Amino acid sequence: MLTHAQRGRTPLACAVLALGCAVSHGAVRVESTVAPSAGNHNPGGSISVASLTGGFFRIHDSTVLAETGSFQFSGLDGAGAMQTMTYTFDGAAQSDYGLLRSRFRSTIDNAYFNAANTRWIDDHATGSPSYFTGQSFARFSDEITVQASGAAASISFGVRITGEISATPVGSAGQIVLWRELPSGGTSNFRTITNPGGSGPLLVDEIVQTPTFAITDGLAHIGLGLQSLVSFSLNDSGFPDGASHDISSDAFNTMRIVEMIVRDASGGVLEIHSVTGQSGLDYVAFVPTPGTGAILACSALLAGRRRRVA
């Protein structure tokens, strides 16, 4: 039973990672999504997954989307005894122009697996999942007008991402993913931070350079996204019958634009005079330090900084 009402449910038409979902190019919007899913392994190693709730939780404003839910499944454990396991999720996302937040936490109590069980992906009423995944993601798209000291051909951003992926038992994983919109309307990852099964907690604090967005006649369409993802694979040896596990991928502290770099057609860095969005955001005022290439050296020292805790 879900503990929160669903808002703006959208059918799960895209892949679980939702990174290839097309968007309307030129749209100025924000979007936050929470999606708990389950499924089963297929012969050959692939996994079929579907939404546990029948669709996404999704909103198109800058408020916090926060959803929780709990689901129970019954089936045979490895010894052939009937068991009941509980899967609980807690996800949240928030989107605004220049600033994104996401987190997702999953808990499994009394896990079980038996290959003889009916697959949940085939029978949602009585089947048992062997795989759980959940994600929260936030995105914004904007049309910006750029004025610089020369003929601007492209713009890129430095974004600071801070967060934590909890300890991940064998058979599970946590990820924080940054992605950009493509001119085609699709998306592409440009930074994936993974904490694989068997790892302790991972603290994240990075400044990441985005790919470039083309500027034509002083105008550019930009789009950035942030995703928190966790997964459990119950037919892995890390999940003995009766095990209970909790993992989270938390980037709710924020992904925020902290610098901008405008270049000419030859790749030379230009001084930025103004960057304004149809959203109403003054990007130069939003960036903590003036958006010029002068802070590239500083960001290079910080890029990729991560601290692993035993």
mmCIF file of C-alpha atoms in Angstrom:
data_model
loop_
_atom_site.group_PDB
_atom_site.id
_atom_site.type_symbol
_atom_site.label_atom_id
_atom_site.label_comp_id
_atom_site.label_asym_id
_atom_site.label_seq_id
_atom_site.Cartn_x
_atom_site.Cartn_y
_atom_site.Cartn_z
ATOM 1 C CA MET A 1 0.000 0.000 0.000
ATOM 2 C CA LEU A 2 1.282 3.437 -0.884
ATOM 3 C CA THR A 3 1.516 5.876 1.980
ATOM 4 C CA HIS A 4 1.406 9.018 -0.163
ATOM 5 C CA ALA A 5 -1.028 9.928 -2.923
ATOM 6 C CA GLN A 6 0.375 9.807 -6.428
ATOM 7 C CA ARG A 7 0.696 13.095 -8.273
ATOM 8 C CA GLY A 8 0.785 13.416 -12.042
ATOM 9 C CA ARG A 9 1.301 9.718 -12.699
ATOM 10 C CA THR A 10 2.774 9.022 -16.124
ATOM 11 C CA PRO A 11 2.978 5.506 -17.640
ATOM 12 C CA LEU A 12 6.427 3.939 -17.513
ATOM 13 C CA ALA A 13 6.989 4.043 -21.261
ATOM 14 C CA CYS A 14 10.766 4.589 -21.157
ATOM 15 C CA ALA A 15 13.524 2.359 -19.895
ATOM 16 C CA VAL A 16 14.081 2.207 -16.156
ATOM 17 C CA LEU A 17 16.997 4.621 -16.254
ATOM 18 C CA ALA A 18 14.844 7.017 -18.261
ATOM 19 C CA LEU A 19 17.991 8.535 -19.738
ATOM 20 C CA GLY A 20 16.894 7.946 -23.314
ATOM 21 C CA CYS A 21 13.425 9.453 -22.990
ATOM 22 C CA ALA A 22 12.846 12.117 -25.616
ATOM 23 C CA VAL A 23 11.855 15.623 -24.603
ATOM 24 C CA SER A 24 10.438 18.500 -26.591
ATOM 25 C CA HIS A 25 13.472 20.378 -27.812
ATOM 26 C CA GLY A 26 13.139 24.063 -27.061
ATOM 27 C CA ALA A 27 10.896 23.514 -24.044
ATOM 28 C CA VAL A 28 11.481 25.652 -20.965
ATOM 29 C CA ARG A 29 10.515 23.534 -18.000
ATOM 30 C CA VAL A 30 11.423 21.735 -14.803
ATOM 31 C CA GLU A 31 10.467 18.154 -14.005
ATOM 32 C CA SER A 32 10.863 15.883 -10.969
ATOM 33 C CA THR A 33 10.204 12.127 -10.998
ATOM 34 C CA VAL A 34 10.194 9.246 -8.496
ATOM 35 C CA ALA A 35 9.957 5.674 -9.827
ATOM 36 C CA PRO A 36 10.085 2.458 -7.731
ATOM 37 C CA SER A 37 10.296 -0.679 -9.886
ATOM 38 C CA ALA A 38 10.661 -4.459 -9.676
ATOM 39 C CA GLY A 39 11.216 -7.321 -12.043
ATOM 40 C CA ASN A 40 12.964 -10.588 -12.768
ATOM 41 C CA HIS A 41 16.073 -11.920 -14.413
ATOM 42 C CA ASN A 42 15.700 -13.488 -17.852
ATOM 43 C CA PRO A 43 17.630 -16.363 -19.430
ATOM 44 C CA GLY A 44 20.877 -14.962 -20.724
ATOM 45 C CA GLY A 45 21.222 -12.384 -17.963
ATOM 46 C CA SER A 46 18.947 -9.541 -19.052
ATOM 47 C CA ILE A 47 16.386 -8.116 -16.606
ATOM 48 C CA SER A 48 12.732 -7.225 -17.221
ATOM 49 C CA VAL A 49 11.523 -4.427 -14.951
ATOM 50 C CA ALA A 50 8.241 -2.554 -14.539
ATOM 51 C CA SER A 51 6.949 0.134 -12.206
ATOM 52 C CA LEU A 52 5.587 -1.135 -8.911
ATOM 53 C CA THR A 53 2.979 1.633 -8.878
ATOM 54 C CA GLY A 54 1.875 1.422 -12.493
ATOM 55 C CA GLY A 55 3.697 4.604 -13.470
ATOM 56 C CA PHE A 56 5.964 7.450 -12.427
ATOM 57 C CA PHE A 57 5.264 9.992 -9.758
ATOM 58 C CA ARG A 58 5.947 13.223 -11.678
ATOM 59 C CA ILE A 59 5.500 16.976 -11.256
ATOM 60 C CA HIS A 60 6.420 19.955 -13.427
ATOM 61 C CA ASP A 61 7.112 22.663 -10.877
ATOM 62 C CA SER A 62 9.888 23.556 -8.436
ATOM 63 C CA THR A 63 8.253 22.100 -5.321
ATOM 64 C CA VAL A 64 9.645 18.973 -3.640
ATOM 65 C CA LEU A 65 8.212 15.698 -4.924
ATOM 66 C CA ALA A 66 8.413 13.218 -2.014
ATOM 67 C CA GLU A 67 6.898 9.732 -2.159
ATOM 68 C CA THR A 68 7.042 6.625 0.040
ATOM 69 C CA GLY A 69 5.482 3.208 -0.305
ATOM 70 C CA SER A 70 5.569 -0.379 0.931
ATOM 71 C CA PHE A 71 4.858 -3.628 -0.947
ATOM 72 C CA GLN A 72 4.656 -7.251 0.214
ATOM 73 C CA PHE A 73 5.337 -10.402 -1.788
ATOM 74 C CA SER A 74 4.972 -14.080 -0.822
ATOM 75 C CA GLY A 75 6.764 -17.070 -2.292
ATOM 76 C CA LEU A 76 9.123 -19.959 -1.630
ATOM 77 C CA ASP A 77 12.573 -19.457 -0.152
ATOM 78 C CA GLY A 78 15.565 -21.547 -1.178
ATOM 79 C CA ALA A 79 14.503 -24.370 1.139
ATOM 80 C CA GLY A 80 10.971 -24.456 -0.254
ATOM 81 C CA ALA A 81 9.306 -22.791 2.740
ATOM 82 C CA MET A 82 6.657 -20.111 2.176
ATOM 83 C CA GLN A 83 7.922 -16.627 3.109
ATOM 84 C CA THR A 84 6.754 -13.022 2.888
ATOM 85 C CA MET A 85 9.148 -10.168 2.147
ATOM 86 C CA THR A 86 8.541 -6.422 2.303
ATOM 87 C CA TYR A 87 10.006 -3.811 -0.012
ATOM 88 C CA THR A 88 9.844 -0.175 1.122
ATOM 89 C CA PHE A 89 10.954 2.923 -0.779
ATOM 90 C CA ASP A 90 11.448 6.590 0.081
ATOM 91 C CA GLY A 91 12.213 8.890 -2.844
ATOM 92 C CA ALA A 92 12.348 12.644 -3.382
ATOM 93 C CA ALA A 93 13.342 15.059 -6.130
ATOM 94 C CA GLN A 94 13.289 18.811 -6.657
ATOM 95 C CA SER A 95 14.008 20.736 -9.844
ATOM 96 C CA ASP A 96 14.706 24.388 -10.474
ATOM 97 C CA TYR A 97 16.677 26.284 -13.084
ATOM 98 C CA GLY A 98 20.358 25.822 -12.312
ATOM 99 C CA LEU A 99 19.750 23.611 -9.264
ATOM 100 C CA LEU A 100 18.663 19.960 -8.961
ATOM 101 C CA ARG A 101 18.159 17.542 -6.043
ATOM 102 C CA SER A 102 17.383 13.815 -5.871
ATOM 103 C CA ARG A 103 17.512 10.939 -3.400
ATOM 104 C CA PHE A 104 16.194 7.376 -3.244
ATOM 105 C CA ARG A 105 16.244 4.824 -0.428
ATOM 106 C CA SER A 106 15.148 1.190 -0.552
ATOM 107 C CA THR A 107 14.715 -1.375 2.224
ATOM 108 C CA ILE A 108 14.098 -5.110 1.892
ATOM 109 C CA ASP A 109 13.016 -7.181 4.909
ATOM 110 C CA ASN A 110 13.122 -11.003 4.921
ATOM 111 C CA ALA A 111 14.392 -11.395 1.369
ATOM 112 C CA TYR A 112 13.876 -14.762 -0.352
ATOM 113 C CA PHE A 113 14.612 -16.314 -3.727
ATOM 114 C CA ASN A 114 13.636 -19.565 -5.401
ATOM 115 C CA ALA A 115 13.850 -20.052 -9.156
ATOM 116 C CA ALA A 116 10.612 -22.054 -8.992
ATOM 117 C CA ASN A 117 8.599 -18.994 -7.933
ATOM 118 C CA THR A 118 6.241 -17.389 -10.432
ATOM 119 C CA ARG A 119 7.924 -14.341 -11.958
ATOM 120 C CA TRP A 120 6.406 -11.065 -10.778
ATOM 121 C CA ILE A 121 7.021 -9.466 -14.158
ATOM 122 C CA ASP A 122 4.724 -12.127 -15.654
ATOM 123 C CA ASP A 123 2.074 -12.157 -12.887
ATOM 124 C CA HIS A 124 1.851 -8.997 -10.809
ATOM 125 C CA ALA A 125 -0.792 -10.551 -8.551
ATOM 126 C CA THR A 126 1.029 -13.601 -7.183
ATOM 127 C CA GLY A 127 4.566 -13.450 -8.582
ATOM 128 C CA SER A 128 7.831 -12.786 -6.745
ATOM 129 C CA PRO A 129 10.426 -10.249 -7.945
ATOM 130 C CA SER A 130 14.066 -11.228 -8.047
ATOM 131 C CA TYR A 131 15.211 -7.659 -8.754
ATOM 132 C CA PHE A 132 14.268 -4.288 -7.294
ATOM 133 C CA THR A 133 15.365 -0.892 -8.544
ATOM 134 C CA GLY A 134 14.314 2.629 -7.686
ATOM 135 C CA GLN A 135 15.211 6.072 -8.871
ATOM 136 C CA SER A 136 14.506 9.727 -8.345
ATOM 137 C CA PHE A 137 15.521 12.263 -10.947
ATOM 138 C CA ALA A 138 15.306 15.971 -11.507
ATOM 139 C CA ARG A 139 15.830 17.979 -14.700
ATOM 140 C CA PHE A 140 15.529 21.455 -16.127
ATOM 141 C CA SER A 141 15.494 22.824 -19.685
ATOM 142 C CA ASP A 142 15.950 26.465 -20.617
ATOM 143 C CA GLU A 143 16.498 28.722 -23.616
ATOM 144 C CA ILE A 144 19.300 31.162 -22.874
ATOM 145 C CA THR A 145 20.564 34.348 -24.487
ATOM 146 C CA VAL A 146 24.333 34.775 -24.256
ATOM 147 C CA GLN A 147 26.302 37.996 -24.650
ATOM 148 C CA ALA A 148 30.097 37.796 -24.516
ATOM 149 C CA SER A 149 33.241 39.649 -25.529
ATOM 150 C CA GLY A 150 33.324 37.931 -28.920
ATOM 151 C CA ALA A 151 31.288 35.690 -31.215
ATOM 152 C CA ALA A 152 30.029 33.006 -28.826
ATOM 153 C CA ALA A 153 29.846 29.484 -30.310
ATOM 154 C CA SER A 154 29.321 27.289 -27.242
ATOM 155 C CA ILE A 155 28.682 27.316 -23.522
ATOM 156 C CA SER A 156 29.461 24.720 -20.869
ATOM 157 C CA PHE A 157 28.949 24.656 -17.140
ATOM 158 C CA GLY A 158 30.733 23.547 -14.015
ATOM 159 C CA VAL A 159 28.254 21.874 -11.669
ATOM 160 C CA ARG A 160 28.977 20.975 -8.077
ATOM 161 C CA ILE A 161 27.483 17.712 -6.887
ATOM 162 C CA THR A 162 27.541 16.658 -3.250
ATOM 163 C CA GLY A 163 25.935 13.611 -1.682
ATOM 164 C CA GLU A 164 26.398 10.126 -0.299
ATOM 165 C CA ILE A 165 25.777 6.590 -1.466
ATOM 166 C CA SER A 166 25.336 4.302 1.523
ATOM 167 C CA ALA A 167 27.147 1.035 2.089
ATOM 168 C CA THR A 168 26.022 -1.437 -0.562
ATOM 169 C CA PRO A 169 25.887 -5.173 0.249
ATOM 170 C CA VAL A 170 26.859 -7.741 -2.375
ATOM 171 C CA GLY A 171 23.998 -8.018 -4.839
ATOM 172 C CA SER A 172 23.117 -4.322 -4.667
ATOM 173 C CA ALA A 173 24.415 -1.047 -6.074
ATOM 174 C CA GLY A 174 23.900 2.700 -5.805
ATOM 175 C CA GLN A 175 24.507 5.391 -8.412
ATOM 176 C CA ILE A 176 24.410 9.133 -8.884
ATOM 177 C CA VAL A 177 24.165 10.108 -12.559
ATOM 178 C CA LEU A 178 24.488 13.488 -14.283
ATOM 179 C CA TRP A 179 23.183 13.865 -17.826
ATOM 180 C CA ARG A 180 22.466 16.451 -20.483
ATOM 181 C CA GLU A 181 19.842 16.898 -23.164
ATOM 182 C CA LEU A 182 20.950 16.330 -26.748
ATOM 183 C CA PRO A 183 19.860 18.432 -29.745
ATOM 184 C CA SER A 184 17.781 15.426 -30.861
ATOM 185 C CA GLY A 185 15.765 15.642 -27.651
ATOM 186 C CA GLY A 186 17.344 12.515 -26.134
ATOM 187 C CA THR A 187 19.795 12.496 -23.241
ATOM 188 C CA SER A 188 23.376 11.407 -22.588
ATOM 189 C CA ASN A 189 25.268 10.694 -19.346
ATOM 190 C CA PHE A 190 28.379 12.762 -18.722
ATOM 191 C CA ARG A 191 29.172 11.604 -15.167
ATOM 192 C CA THR A 192 28.201 8.363 -13.420
ATOM 193 C CA ILE A 193 29.255 7.738 -9.817
ATOM 194 C CA THR A 194 28.767 4.101 -8.809
ATOM 195 C CA ASN A 195 29.129 2.391 -5.440
ATOM 196 C CA PRO A 196 29.160 -1.330 -6.343
ATOM 197 C CA GLY A 197 28.053 -4.232 -4.191
ATOM 198 C CA GLY A 198 30.332 -5.004 -1.284
ATOM 199 C CA SER A 199 31.443 -1.377 -0.829
ATOM 200 C CA GLY A 200 31.277 0.870 2.218
ATOM 201 C CA PRO A 201 29.632 4.292 2.157
ATOM 202 C CA LEU A 202 30.828 6.741 -0.499
ATOM 203 C CA LEU A 203 30.846 10.496 0.058
ATOM 204 C CA VAL A 204 30.673 12.625 -3.074
ATOM 205 C CA ASP A 205 31.878 16.206 -3.523
ATOM 206 C CA GLU A 206 32.851 17.098 -7.078
ATOM 207 C CA ILE A 207 32.820 19.923 -9.564
ATOM 208 C CA VAL A 208 32.048 18.347 -12.930
ATOM 209 C CA GLN A 209 32.356 20.023 -16.327
ATOM 210 C CA THR A 210 29.361 19.486 -18.591
ATOM 211 C CA PRO A 211 29.622 18.902 -22.329
ATOM 212 C CA THR A 212 29.158 21.999 -24.463
ATOM 213 C CA PHE A 213 25.853 23.379 -25.722
ATOM 214 C CA ALA A 214 25.920 25.084 -29.112
ATOM 215 C CA ILE A 215 25.162 28.811 -29.348
ATOM 216 C CA THR A 216 23.585 30.105 -32.566
ATOM 217 C CA ASP A 217 22.992 33.837 -33.021
ATOM 218 C CA GLY A 218 23.418 34.328 -29.284
ATOM 219 C CA LEU A 219 20.852 31.658 -28.353
ATOM 220 C CA ALA A 220 21.289 28.181 -26.858
ATOM 221 C CA HIS A 221 19.019 25.437 -25.577
ATOM 222 C CA ILE A 222 20.377 23.825 -22.416
ATOM 223 C CA GLY A 223 19.136 20.880 -20.390
ATOM 224 C CA LEU A 224 20.663 19.110 -17.395
ATOM 225 C CA GLY A 225 19.527 16.211 -15.221
ATOM 226 C CA LEU A 226 20.413 14.516 -11.942
ATOM 227 C CA GLN A 227 19.473 10.955 -11.009
ATOM 228 C CA SER A 228 19.762 8.851 -7.838
ATOM 229 C CA LEU A 229 19.447 5.097 -8.386
ATOM 230 C CA VAL A 230 19.579 1.993 -6.151
ATOM 231 C CA SER A 231 19.110 -1.691 -6.992
ATOM 232 C CA PHE A 232 18.890 -5.135 -5.324
ATOM 233 C CA SER A 233 19.475 -8.490 -7.049
ATOM 234 C CA LEU A 234 17.932 -11.179 -4.823
ATOM 235 C CA ASN A 235 19.329 -14.192 -6.677
ATOM 236 C CA ASP A 236 22.843 -13.044 -5.772
ATOM 237 C CA SER A 237 24.803 -14.771 -3.008
ATOM 238 C CA GLY A 238 24.773 -11.501 -1.068
ATOM 239 C CA PHE A 239 21.092 -12.053 -0.284
ATOM 240 C CA PRO A 240 20.685 -15.213 1.804
ATOM 241 C CA ASP A 241 17.132 -16.161 2.735
ATOM 242 C CA GLY A 242 15.822 -13.991 5.549
ATOM 243 C CA ALA A 243 18.288 -11.159 4.928
ATOM 244 C CA SER A 244 17.267 -7.522 5.400
ATOM 245 C CA HIS A 245 19.104 -4.671 3.686
ATOM 246 C CA ASP A 246 18.828 -0.913 3.357
ATOM 247 C CA ILE A 247 20.626 1.223 0.749
ATOM 248 C CA SER A 248 20.332 4.829 -0.368
ATOM 249 C CA SER A 249 21.675 7.177 -3.026
ATOM 250 C CA ASP A 250 21.343 10.710 -1.719
ATOM 251 C CA ALA A 251 22.180 13.757 -3.837
ATOM 252 C CA PHE A 252 19.501 15.936 -2.294
ATOM 253 C CA ASN A 253 22.096 18.309 -0.880
ATOM 254 C CA THR A 254 22.259 19.513 -4.478
ATOM 255 C CA MET A 255 23.650 19.688 -7.950
ATOM 256 C CA ARG A 256 24.190 23.391 -8.647
ATOM 257 C CA ILE A 257 25.730 25.422 -11.466
ATOM 258 C CA VAL A 258 28.847 27.085 -10.052
ATOM 259 C CA GLU A 259 30.581 28.293 -13.215
ATOM 260 C CA MET A 260 30.045 28.970 -16.918
ATOM 261 C CA ILE A 261 32.513 28.879 -19.797
ATOM 262 C CA VAL A 262 31.713 30.509 -23.152
ATOM 263 C CA ARG A 263 33.985 29.818 -26.141
ATOM 264 C CA ASP A 264 34.300 31.062 -29.678
ATOM 265 C CA ALA A 265 34.452 28.800 -32.735
ATOM 266 C CA SER A 266 38.209 28.334 -32.265
ATOM 267 C CA GLY A 267 37.807 27.203 -28.656
ATOM 268 C CA GLY A 268 39.017 30.444 -27.115
ATOM 269 C CA VAL A 269 37.441 31.407 -23.787
ATOM 270 C CA LEU A 270 35.395 34.614 -23.922
ATOM 271 C CA GLU A 271 34.477 37.021 -21.180
ATOM 272 C CA ILE A 272 30.802 36.634 -20.311
ATOM 273 C CA HIS A 273 28.673 39.780 -20.246
ATOM 274 C CA SER A 274 25.276 38.207 -19.615
ATOM 275 C CA VAL A 275 23.443 34.887 -19.720
ATOM 276 C CA THR A 276 19.682 35.130 -19.284
ATOM 277 C CA GLY A 277 17.065 32.410 -19.568
ATOM 278 C CA GLN A 278 13.512 32.416 -20.811
ATOM 279 C CA SER A 279 12.880 30.928 -17.380
ATOM 280 C CA GLY A 280 13.708 34.354 -15.944
ATOM 281 C CA LEU A 281 16.980 33.227 -14.356
ATOM 282 C CA ASP A 282 19.985 35.561 -14.555
ATOM 283 C CA TYR A 283 22.691 32.890 -14.738
ATOM 284 C CA VAL A 284 25.571 35.307 -14.123
ATOM 285 C CA ALA A 285 23.951 36.497 -10.892
ATOM 286 C CA PHE A 286 23.126 32.892 -9.950
ATOM 287 C CA VAL A 287 26.708 31.621 -10.250
ATOM 288 C CA PRO A 288 28.590 32.183 -6.950
ATOM 289 C CA THR A 289 31.731 33.407 -8.726
ATOM 290 C CA PRO A 290 31.579 35.566 -11.904
ATOM 291 C CA GLY A 291 31.015 33.241 -14.848
ATOM 292 C CA THR A 292 34.290 33.597 -16.707
ATOM 293 C CA GLY A 293 37.032 31.178 -17.630
ATOM 294 C CA ALA A 294 39.203 32.523 -14.813
ATOM 295 C CA ILE A 295 38.059 29.858 -12.358
ATOM 296 C CA LEU A 296 38.858 26.931 -14.614
ATOM 297 C CA ALA A 297 42.133 26.313 -12.812
ATOM 298 C CA CYS A 298 40.354 26.149 -9.467
ATOM 299 C CA SER A 299 37.703 23.746 -10.745
ATOM 300 C CA ALA A 300 40.364 21.502 -12.254
ATOM 301 C CA LEU A 301 41.836 20.983 -8.799
ATOM 302 C CA LEU A 302 38.440 20.078 -7.396
ATOM 303 C CA ALA A 303 37.114 17.991 -10.286
ATOM 304 C CA GLY A 304 36.795 14.328 -9.498
ATOM 305 C CA ARG A 305 37.318 14.780 -5.765
ATOM 306 C CA ARG A 306 35.698 11.930 -3.895
ATOM 307 C CA ARG A 307 36.300 10.605 -0.427
ATOM 308 C CA ARG A 308 35.664 6.960 0.445
ATOM 309 C CA VAL A 309 34.876 6.091 4.041
ATOM 310 C CA ALA A 310 35.801 2.644 5.299
#
